[in-house]
PDB file of C-alpha atoms in Angstrom:
ATOM      1  CA  MET B 224       0.000   0.000   0.000  1.00  0.00           C
ATOM      2  CA  PRO B 225       1.505   3.389  -0.980  1.00  0.00           C
ATOM      3  CA  PHE B 226       2.307   5.951   1.684  1.00  0.00           C
ATOM      4  CA  PRO B 227      -0.618   8.378   2.041  1.00  0.00           C
ATOM      5  CA  THR B 228      -0.080  11.916   0.828  1.00  0.00           C
ATOM      6  CA  ARG B 229       0.065  14.832   3.225  1.00  0.00           C
ATOM      7  CA  ALA B 230      -3.249  16.080   1.872  1.00  0.00           C
ATOM      8  CA  ARG B 231      -4.843  12.671   2.523  1.00  0.00           C
ATOM      9  CA  ILE B 232      -3.508  12.605   6.097  1.00  0.00           C
ATOM     10  CA  ALA B 233      -4.768  16.136   6.726  1.00  0.00           C
ATOM     11  CA  GLY B 234      -8.177  15.250   5.280  1.00  0.00           C
ATOM     12  CA  LEU B 235      -8.489  12.190   7.479  1.00  0.00           C
ATOM     13  CA  ILE B 236      -7.551  14.177  10.570  1.00  0.00           C
ATOM     14  CA  VAL B 237     -10.065  16.923   9.829  1.00  0.00           C
ATOM     15  CA  ALA B 238     -12.782  14.330   9.220  1.00  0.00           C
ATOM     16  CA  ALA B 239     -11.932  12.493  12.437  1.00  0.00           C
ATOM     17  CA  SER B 240     -11.871  15.728  14.424  1.00  0.00           C
ATOM     18  CA  ALA B 241     -15.247  16.761  13.047  1.00  0.00           C
ATOM     19  CA  ALA B 242     -16.682  13.350  13.832  1.00  0.00           C
ATOM     20  CA  LEU B 243     -15.492  13.686  17.421  1.00  0.00           C
ATOM     21  CA  GLY B 244     -17.206  17.047  17.705  1.00  0.00           C
ATOM     22  CA  ALA B 245     -13.852  18.763  18.028  1.00  0.00           C
ATOM     23  CA  PRO B 246     -13.962  22.393  19.084  1.00  0.00           C
ATOM     24  CA  TRP B 247     -13.059  24.759  16.273  1.00  0.00           C
ATOM     25  CA  ALA B 248     -13.041  27.999  18.264  1.00  0.00           C
ATOM     26  CA  GLN B 249     -10.138  30.192  17.378  1.00  0.00           C
ATOM     27  CA  ALA B 250      -8.636  32.656  19.823  1.00  0.00           C
ATOM     28  CA  GLY B 251      -5.366  33.344  17.988  1.00  0.00           C
ATOM     29  CA  ASP B 252      -3.709  32.663  14.648  1.00  0.00           C
ATOM     30  CA  THR B 253      -4.481  28.931  14.510  1.00  0.00           C
ATOM     31  CA  THR B 254      -6.684  26.229  16.003  1.00  0.00           C
ATOM     32  CA  ALA B 255      -5.946  23.060  17.922  1.00  0.00           C
ATOM     33  CA  ALA B 256      -7.212  21.130  14.881  1.00  0.00           C
ATOM     34  CA  ASP B 257      -4.712  22.967  12.657  1.00  0.00           C
ATOM     35  CA  GLN B 258      -1.935  22.104  15.093  1.00  0.00           C
ATOM     36  CA  LEU B 259      -2.945  18.430  15.004  1.00  0.00           C
ATOM     37  CA  ILE B 260      -2.848  18.524  11.204  1.00  0.00           C
ATOM     38  CA  ARG B 261       0.521  20.312  11.231  1.00  0.00           C
ATOM     39  CA  TRP B 262       2.185  17.731  13.471  1.00  0.00           C
ATOM     40  CA  SER B 263       0.521  14.752  11.810  1.00  0.00           C
ATOM     41  CA  VAL B 264       1.710  15.892   8.396  1.00  0.00           C
ATOM     42  CA  GLN B 265       5.229  16.442   9.749  1.00  0.00           C
ATOM     43  CA  ALA B 266       5.137  12.977  11.328  1.00  0.00           C
ATOM     44  CA  GLY B 267       3.727  11.344   8.200  1.00  0.00           C
ATOM     45  CA  ALA B 268       0.828   9.811  10.147  1.00  0.00           C
ATOM     46  CA  GLY B 269      -2.165  10.872  12.177  1.00  0.00           C
ATOM     47  CA  GLY B 270      -1.863  11.122  15.931  1.00  0.00           C
ATOM     48  CA  ASP B 271      -2.800   8.095  18.022  1.00  0.00           C
ATOM     49  CA  PRO B 272      -4.897   8.976  21.104  1.00  0.00           C
ATOM     50  CA  ALA B 273      -3.917   5.810  23.007  1.00  0.00           C
ATOM     51  CA  ARG B 274      -0.198   6.476  22.524  1.00  0.00           C
ATOM     52  CA  GLY B 275      -0.806  10.126  23.422  1.00  0.00           C
ATOM     53  CA  GLN B 276      -2.458   9.203  26.722  1.00  0.00           C
ATOM     54  CA  VAL B 277       0.403   6.878  27.670  1.00  0.00           C
ATOM     55  CA  PHE B 278       2.965   9.519  26.688  1.00  0.00           C
ATOM     56  CA  PHE B 279       1.120  12.219  28.661  1.00  0.00           C
ATOM     57  CA  ASP B 280       0.957  10.183  31.872  1.00  0.00           C
ATOM     58  CA  ARG B 281       4.422   8.570  31.717  1.00  0.00           C
ATOM     59  CA  ARG B 282       7.604   9.848  33.293  1.00  0.00           C
ATOM     60  CA  HIS B 283      10.281   9.541  30.665  1.00  0.00           C
ATOM     61  CA  GLY B 284      13.242   9.000  32.927  1.00  0.00           C
ATOM     62  CA  GLY B 285      12.811  12.307  34.723  1.00  0.00           C
ATOM     63  CA  GLU B 286      10.851  13.359  37.766  1.00  0.00           C
ATOM     64  CA  TRP B 287       7.898  14.854  35.845  1.00  0.00           C
ATOM     65  CA  SER B 288       5.327  13.751  33.325  1.00  0.00           C
ATOM     66  CA  CYS B 289       2.964  16.042  31.417  1.00  0.00           C
ATOM     67  CA  ALA B 290       0.312  15.014  33.951  1.00  0.00           C
ATOM     68  CA  SER B 291       2.497  16.218  36.837  1.00  0.00           C
ATOM     69  CA  CYS B 292       1.431  19.791  36.057  1.00  0.00           C
ATOM     70  CA  HIS B 293      -1.590  19.464  33.770  1.00  0.00           C
ATOM     71  CA  GLY B 294      -3.392  16.765  35.764  1.00  0.00           C
ATOM     72  CA  MET B 295      -4.841  13.473  34.638  1.00  0.00           C
ATOM     73  CA  PRO B 296      -7.070  13.951  32.816  1.00  0.00           C
ATOM     74  CA  PRO B 297      -6.005  17.485  31.794  1.00  0.00           C
ATOM     75  CA  THR B 298      -9.552  18.848  31.755  1.00  0.00           C
ATOM     76  CA  GLY B 299      -9.358  21.109  34.804  1.00  0.00           C
ATOM     77  CA  THR B 300      -6.989  23.737  36.090  1.00  0.00           C
ATOM     78  CA  GLY B 301      -3.504  22.329  36.579  1.00  0.00           C
ATOM     79  CA  ARG B 302      -0.743  23.477  38.874  1.00  0.00           C
ATOM     80  CA  HIS B 303       2.942  23.749  38.029  1.00  0.00           C
ATOM     81  CA  ALA B 304       4.816  21.107  40.008  1.00  0.00           C
ATOM     82  CA  SER B 305       7.554  23.415  41.283  1.00  0.00           C
ATOM     83  CA  THR B 306       6.066  26.943  41.246  1.00  0.00           C
ATOM     84  CA  ALA B 307       2.417  26.038  42.024  1.00  0.00           C
ATOM     85  CA  LYS B 308       1.340  28.523  39.325  1.00  0.00           C
ATOM     86  CA  SER B 309      -2.159  27.803  37.935  1.00  0.00           C
ATOM     87  CA  ILE B 310      -2.306  26.332  34.450  1.00  0.00           C
ATOM     88  CA  ALA B 311      -5.449  26.553  32.305  1.00  0.00           C
ATOM     89  CA  PRO B 312      -7.015  23.268  31.182  1.00  0.00           C
ATOM     90  CA  LEU B 313      -5.071  21.733  28.303  1.00  0.00           C
ATOM     91  CA  ALA B 314      -7.848  19.794  26.553  1.00  0.00           C
ATOM     92  CA  PRO B 315      -9.381  21.951  23.786  1.00  0.00           C
ATOM     93  CA  ALA B 316     -12.956  21.035  24.793  1.00  0.00           C
ATOM     94  CA  PHE B 317     -12.285  22.626  28.208  1.00  0.00           C
ATOM     95  CA  ASN B 318     -10.229  25.614  27.040  1.00  0.00           C
ATOM     96  CA  ALA B 319     -11.131  27.354  23.763  1.00  0.00           C
ATOM     97  CA  LYS B 320      -7.744  29.111  23.751  1.00  0.00           C
ATOM     98  CA  ALA B 321      -5.677  25.915  23.974  1.00  0.00           C
ATOM     99  CA  PHE B 322      -3.279  25.570  21.037  1.00  0.00           C
ATOM    100  CA  THR B 323      -4.542  28.713  19.261  1.00  0.00           C
ATOM    101  CA  GLU B 324      -1.365  30.809  19.160  1.00  0.00           C
ATOM    102  CA  THR B 325       1.424  29.178  17.162  1.00  0.00           C
ATOM    103  CA  ALA B 326       4.275  31.071  18.830  1.00  0.00           C
ATOM    104  CA  LYS B 327       3.044  30.159  22.327  1.00  0.00           C
ATOM    105  CA  VAL B 328       2.378  26.548  21.339  1.00  0.00           C
ATOM    106  CA  ASP B 329       5.901  26.182  19.961  1.00  0.00           C
ATOM    107  CA  LYS B 330       7.489  27.935  22.953  1.00  0.00           C
ATOM    108  CA  TRP B 331       5.646  25.939  25.620  1.00  0.00           C
ATOM    109  CA  LEU B 332       6.043  22.600  23.888  1.00  0.00           C
ATOM    110  CA  ARG B 333       9.766  23.220  23.483  1.00  0.00           C
ATOM    111  CA  ARG B 334      10.102  24.090  27.205  1.00  0.00           C
ATOM    112  CA  ASN B 335       7.792  21.412  28.559  1.00  0.00           C
ATOM    113  CA  CYS B 336       9.163  18.624  26.383  1.00  0.00           C
ATOM    114  CA  LYS B 337      12.669  19.488  27.541  1.00  0.00           C
ATOM    115  CA  ASP B 338      11.446  19.364  31.164  1.00  0.00           C
ATOM    116  CA  VAL B 339       9.779  15.980  30.690  1.00  0.00           C
ATOM    117  CA  LEU B 340      12.035  14.325  28.089  1.00  0.00           C
ATOM    118  CA  SER B 341      15.279  16.317  28.290  1.00  0.00           C
ATOM    119  CA  ARG B 342      14.803  16.930  24.552  1.00  0.00           C
ATOM    120  CA  GLU B 343      12.224  18.393  22.208  1.00  0.00           C
ATOM    121  CA  CYS B 344       9.187  16.264  21.377  1.00  0.00           C
ATOM    122  CA  SER B 345       8.967  14.763  17.926  1.00  0.00           C
ATOM    123  CA  ALA B 346       6.136  15.713  15.574  1.00  0.00           C
ATOM    124  CA  ALA B 347       4.652  12.233  16.137  1.00  0.00           C
ATOM    125  CA  GLU B 348       4.682  12.693  19.921  1.00  0.00           C
ATOM    126  CA  LYS B 349       2.971  16.082  19.563  1.00  0.00           C
ATOM    127  CA  ALA B 350       0.358  14.620  17.207  1.00  0.00           C
ATOM    128  CA  ASP B 351      -0.295  11.705  19.574  1.00  0.00           C
ATOM    129  CA  VAL B 352      -0.746  13.956  22.618  1.00  0.00           C
ATOM    130  CA  LEU B 353      -3.047  16.366  20.805  1.00  0.00           C
ATOM    131  CA  ALA B 354      -5.070  13.458  19.396  1.00  0.00           C
ATOM    132  CA  TYR B 355      -5.465  12.237  23.000  1.00  0.00           C
ATOM    133  CA  LEU B 356      -6.472  15.699  24.213  1.00  0.00           C
ATOM    134  CA  TYR B 357      -9.161  15.797  21.512  1.00  0.00           C
ATOM    135  CA  THR B 358     -10.784  12.665  22.936  1.00  0.00           C
ATOM    136  CA  LEU B 359     -11.433  14.371  26.281  1.00  0.00           C
ATOM    137  CA  ARG B 360     -15.007  15.573  26.641  1.00  0.00           C
TER     138      ARG B 360
END
């Protein structure tokens, strides 16, 4: 079977997001759905919600996981593990502003992935986590 084109992957993701009743509210220059498409295309495959949930909850050799600050599930207000600063819900269905400003998304993912993984997240890891976050209702 030939490798699906980027357009085909993006189309499948948009269709799946719409079928899930994904929020399309836009508070900035992008949407969470656009971010999912962006990372899925870069990864060459759609995000996997099951892998995203495992990734989100797992400590990757360090002392923190994504859930350490964002909670599990990340549908309510989180709290930074070391500063105790409040963090808005991460799941798009619970926060219309989540993933809507590209510069902030890139900045926070770069920082948080380095905190959790000691490296930047891959496009596939980002797609998986966002696919998981989309399943939260």
